[in-house]
Amino acid sequence: MKLFRCSGLADLIGNPKGKGELITVTAKSEIRRIAKEDLFGFRSFKGNSATKKGNQLEDMAIELSGRFRQRQYKKHVGRVNTDLITGECDILDLNNFEIGDTKCTWDIGSHPFFEDEALEKTKKAGYDIQIHGYFNAYEEWYKKEFGKEIRFERGFVDYWLFPCPVELTNDWDDREQLIDMVEAIPIEKRLTTVVIERDESIIERIKTQIPHCQNYYETIVSKYK
């Protein structure tokens, strides 16, 4: 059966409004997009300067996230699967039973400096659902790997604002805003954290809705083949 990525769960686990519907219109649209990727290798979005910046500075963000907590973090490598979902988090802290993700924002305008802004950004992007997917996936992984049960009570999303690497800018970009203005802000003011407290109802929705998504995926793919 198809395993859905934790990063895309927010679009899949909504409650359908139509009578007799098992998944939402949004979920169907997202599953069709995934099916086209799997069938043809087609990807409508292949990244941009903002995603390149995030990838390039990810290790620094993870290291600093640890330093600000007086911990030592490094990029977690190791995708885990359940029967429903698959995921690979940025930070797996088994000493404190926390899971974290880092996001490197593009510029001052897109960075969530304010608490309510960061929370809105997190929910709009579905990062809170993604973290809950990680909770579920890594708990199952740990039990299979070590024969013991663990429980993640919280996770976090760290938004970091770093100066843009000059090689990622274009001639028409305002490098003063992308680099100089950012460097003028103290580093501790360029981190905004959203703490994700465990919500068991979200994990239950994942377990309830994803099997319906799997069935829909298999139906449309098998009919095409």
GROMACS .gro file of C-alpha atoms in nm, residues 6-207:
model
  202
    6CYS     CA    1   0.436   1.312   0.706
    7SER     CA    2   0.503   1.644   0.534
    8GLY     CA    3   0.180   1.610   0.335
    9LEU     CA    4  -0.056   1.477   0.599
   10ALA     CA    5  -0.234   1.807   0.663
   11ASP     CA    6  -0.400   1.791   0.321
   12LEU     CA    7  -0.511   1.432   0.372
   13ILE     CA    8  -0.669   1.401   0.716
   14GLY     CA    9  -0.948   1.659   0.702
   15ASN     CA   10  -1.304   1.559   0.784
   16PRO     CA   11  -1.515   1.528   0.467
   17LYS     CA   12  -1.833   1.736   0.458
   18GLY     CA   13  -2.030   1.542   0.201
   19LYS     CA   14  -2.259   1.264   0.313
   20GLY     CA   15  -2.100   0.927   0.256
   21GLU     CA   16  -1.765   1.080   0.161
   22LEU     CA   17  -1.461   0.916   0.319
   23ILE     CA   18  -1.198   1.176   0.228
   24THR     CA   19  -1.212   1.544   0.144
   25VAL     CA   20  -1.194   1.711  -0.196
   26THR     CA   21  -0.857   1.853  -0.090
   27ALA     CA   22  -0.731   1.505  -0.007
   28LYS     CA   23  -0.844   1.369  -0.345
   29SER     CA   24  -0.666   1.653  -0.526
   30GLU     CA   25  -0.343   1.591  -0.334
   31ILE     CA   26  -0.359   1.215  -0.393
   32ARG     CA   27  -0.405   1.272  -0.768
   33ARG     CA   28  -0.095   1.493  -0.764
   34ILE     CA   29   0.102   1.222  -0.585
   35ALA     CA   30  -0.025   0.958  -0.827
   36LYS     CA   31   0.099   1.163  -1.124
   37GLU     CA   32   0.439   1.187  -0.963
   38ASP     CA   33   0.449   0.810  -0.909
   39LEU     CA   34   0.317   0.719  -1.253
   40PHE     CA   35   0.511   0.968  -1.465
   41GLY     CA   36   0.780   1.125  -1.246
   42PHE     CA   37   0.614   1.462  -1.307
   43ARG     CA   38   0.675   1.731  -1.046
   44SER     CA   39   0.511   2.070  -1.083
   45PHE     CA   40   0.742   2.228  -0.823
   46LYS     CA   41   1.114   2.155  -0.836
   47GLY     CA   42   1.231   2.417  -0.591
   48ASN     CA   43   1.329   2.783  -0.601
   49SER     CA   44   1.582   3.014  -0.438
   50ALA     CA   45   1.401   2.995  -0.105
   51THR     CA   46   1.412   2.615  -0.095
   52LYS     CA   47   1.776   2.618  -0.204
   53LYS     CA   48   1.855   2.853   0.084
   54GLY     CA   49   1.679   2.621   0.327
   55ASN     CA   50   1.868   2.317   0.203
   56GLN     CA   51   2.203   2.493   0.206
   57LEU     CA   52   2.166   2.631   0.559
   58GLU     CA   53   1.981   2.338   0.717
   59ASP     CA   54   2.281   2.194   0.902
   60MET     CA   55   2.363   2.534   1.053
   61ALA     CA   56   2.002   2.579   1.164
   62ILE     CA   57   1.999   2.238   1.332
   63GLU     CA   58   2.329   2.302   1.509
   64LEU     CA   59   2.213   2.640   1.636
   65SER     CA   60   1.879   2.497   1.748
   66GLY     CA   61   2.076   2.263   1.971
   67ARG     CA   62   2.312   2.533   2.094
   68PHE     CA   63   2.025   2.760   2.199
   69ARG     CA   64   1.887   2.469   2.406
   70GLN     CA   65   2.231   2.376   2.542
   71ARG     CA   66   2.212   2.048   2.355
   72GLN     CA   67   2.403   1.895   2.068
   73TYR     CA   68   2.189   1.841   1.761
   74LYS     CA   69   2.287   1.706   1.424
   75LYS     CA   70   2.078   1.627   1.119
   76HIS     CA   71   1.885   1.307   1.178
   77VAL     CA   72   1.923   1.059   0.894
   78GLY     CA   73   1.691   0.762   0.876
   79ARG     CA   74   1.348   0.743   0.720
   80VAL     CA   75   1.095   0.540   0.917
   81ASN     CA   76   0.773   0.377   0.800
   82THR     CA   77   0.452   0.253   0.948
   83ASP     CA   78   0.182   0.071   0.752
   84LEU     CA   79   0.037   0.413   0.666
   85ILE     CA   80   0.300   0.685   0.663
   86THR     CA   81   0.668   0.756   0.608
   87GLY     CA   82   0.884   1.033   0.749
   88GLU     CA   83   1.231   1.160   0.830
   89CYS     CA   84   1.248   1.444   1.082
   90ASP     CA   85   1.529   1.699   1.109
   91ILE     CA   86   1.593   1.651   1.481
   92LEU     CA   87   1.533   1.331   1.678
   93ASP     CA   88   1.607   1.392   2.046
   94LEU     CA   89   1.559   1.061   2.222
   95ASN     CA   90   1.717   1.191   2.543
   96ASN     CA   91   1.435   1.440   2.591
   97PHE     CA   92   1.173   1.264   2.374
   98GLU     CA   93   1.129   1.559   2.140
   99ILE     CA   94   1.111   1.585   1.764
  100GLY     CA   95   1.198   1.905   1.585
  101ASP     CA   96   1.206   2.059   1.241
  102THR     CA   97   1.392   2.369   1.127
  103LYS     CA   98   1.277   2.617   0.864
  104CYS     CA   99   1.508   2.876   0.710
  105THR     CA  100   1.302   3.171   0.592
  106TRP     CA  101   1.392   3.372   0.284
  107ASP     CA  102   1.388   3.731   0.413
  108ILE     CA  103   1.268   3.964   0.686
  109GLY     CA  104   0.925   3.991   0.526
  110SER     CA  105   0.860   3.617   0.525
  111HIS     CA  106   1.013   3.545   0.866
  112PRO     CA  107   0.760   3.504   1.151
  113PHE     CA  108   0.911   3.729   1.417
  114PHE     CA  109   0.593   3.734   1.625
  115GLU     CA  110   0.446   3.445   1.824
  116ASP     CA  111   0.099   3.457   1.670
  117GLU     CA  112   0.248   3.498   1.323
  118ALA     CA  113   0.464   3.189   1.370
  119LEU     CA  114   0.169   2.986   1.497
  120GLU     CA  115  -0.043   3.090   1.198
  121LYS     CA  116   0.240   3.002   0.959
  122THR     CA  117   0.283   2.662   1.125
  123LYS     CA  118  -0.083   2.569   1.102
  124LYS     CA  119  -0.123   2.704   0.748
  125ALA     CA  120   0.170   2.495   0.629
  126GLY     CA  121   0.053   2.190   0.822
  127TYR     CA  122   0.375   2.159   1.020
  128ASP     CA  123   0.183   2.077   1.338
  129ILE     CA  124   0.024   1.777   1.163
  130GLN     CA  125   0.361   1.679   1.020
  131ILE     CA  126   0.513   1.670   1.370
  132HIS     CA  127   0.230   1.447   1.490
  133GLY     CA  128   0.300   1.213   1.200
  134TYR     CA  129   0.658   1.194   1.321
  135PHE     CA  130   0.539   1.117   1.675
  136ASN     CA  131   0.344   0.820   1.545
  137ALA     CA  132   0.609   0.697   1.301
  138TYR     CA  133   0.904   0.715   1.540
  139GLU     CA  134   0.714   0.560   1.827
  140GLU     CA  135   0.631   0.261   1.609
  141TRP     CA  136   0.988   0.249   1.477
  142TYR     CA  137   1.135   0.250   1.828
  143LYS     CA  138   0.908  -0.030   1.944
  144LYS     CA  139   1.001  -0.247   1.643
  145GLU     CA  140   1.373  -0.162   1.671
  146PHE     CA  141   1.422  -0.187   2.046
  147GLY     CA  142   1.114  -0.367   2.177
  148LYS     CA  143   1.021  -0.080   2.406
  149GLU     CA  144   0.747   0.180   2.394
  150ILE     CA  145   0.824   0.551   2.401
  151ARG     CA  146   0.598   0.854   2.379
  152PHE     CA  147   0.668   1.199   2.242
  153GLU     CA  148   0.471   1.461   2.433
  154ARG     CA  149   0.596   1.761   2.236
  155GLY     CA  150   0.786   1.875   1.934
  156PHE     CA  151   0.892   2.207   1.791
  157VAL     CA  152   0.941   2.405   1.475
  158ASP     CA  153   1.232   2.649   1.475
  159TYR     CA  154   1.213   2.932   1.222
  160TRP     CA  155   1.559   3.075   1.151
  161LEU     CA  156   1.645   3.387   0.956
  162PHE     CA  157   1.997   3.386   0.812
  163PRO     CA  158   2.160   3.617   0.560
  164CYS     CA  159   2.102   3.485   0.212
  165PRO     CA  160   2.410   3.326   0.053
  166VAL     CA  161   2.513   3.569  -0.218
  167GLU     CA  162   2.533   3.293  -0.480
  168LEU     CA  163   2.160   3.236  -0.443
  169THR     CA  164   2.074   3.596  -0.522
  170ASN     CA  165   2.011   3.746  -0.863
  171ASP     CA  166   2.125   4.079  -1.000
  172TRP     CA  167   1.777   4.221  -0.949
  173ASP     CA  168   1.756   4.112  -0.583
  174ASP     CA  169   1.803   4.371  -0.311
  175ARG     CA  170   2.111   4.227  -0.141
  176GLU     CA  171   2.101   4.494   0.127
  177GLN     CA  172   1.766   4.359   0.245
  178LEU     CA  173   1.858   3.994   0.199
  179ILE     CA  174   2.201   4.015   0.363
  180ASP     CA  175   2.295   4.340   0.537
  181MET     CA  176   1.962   4.407   0.710
  182VAL     CA  177   1.950   4.049   0.836
  183GLU     CA  178   2.306   4.060   0.971
  184ALA     CA  179   2.216   4.376   1.165
  185ILE     CA  180   1.958   4.182   1.369
  186PRO     CA  181   2.104   3.996   1.671
  187ILE     CA  182   2.108   3.621   1.608
  188GLU     CA  183   1.889   3.546   1.911
  189LYS     CA  184   1.621   3.771   1.760
  190ARG     CA  185   1.626   3.571   1.439
  191LEU     CA  186   1.488   3.253   1.596
  192THR     CA  187   1.116   3.198   1.651
  193THR     CA  188   1.002   2.868   1.801
  194VAL     CA  189   0.659   2.710   1.792
  195VAL     CA  190   0.611   2.429   2.043
  196ILE     CA  191   0.376   2.151   1.930
  197GLU     CA  192   0.204   1.980   2.221
  198ARG     CA  193   0.082   1.628   2.156
  199ASP     CA  194  -0.284   1.606   2.055
  200GLU     CA  195  -0.401   1.247   2.052
  201SER     CA  196  -0.699   1.332   1.832
  202ILE     CA  197  -0.465   1.431   1.547
  203ILE     CA  198  -0.284   1.097   1.565
  204GLU     CA  199  -0.618   0.917   1.565
  205ARG     CA  200  -0.725   1.112   1.255
  206ILE     CA  201  -0.406   1.002   1.082
  207LYS     CA  202  -0.478   0.640   1.169
   0.00000   0.00000   0.00000
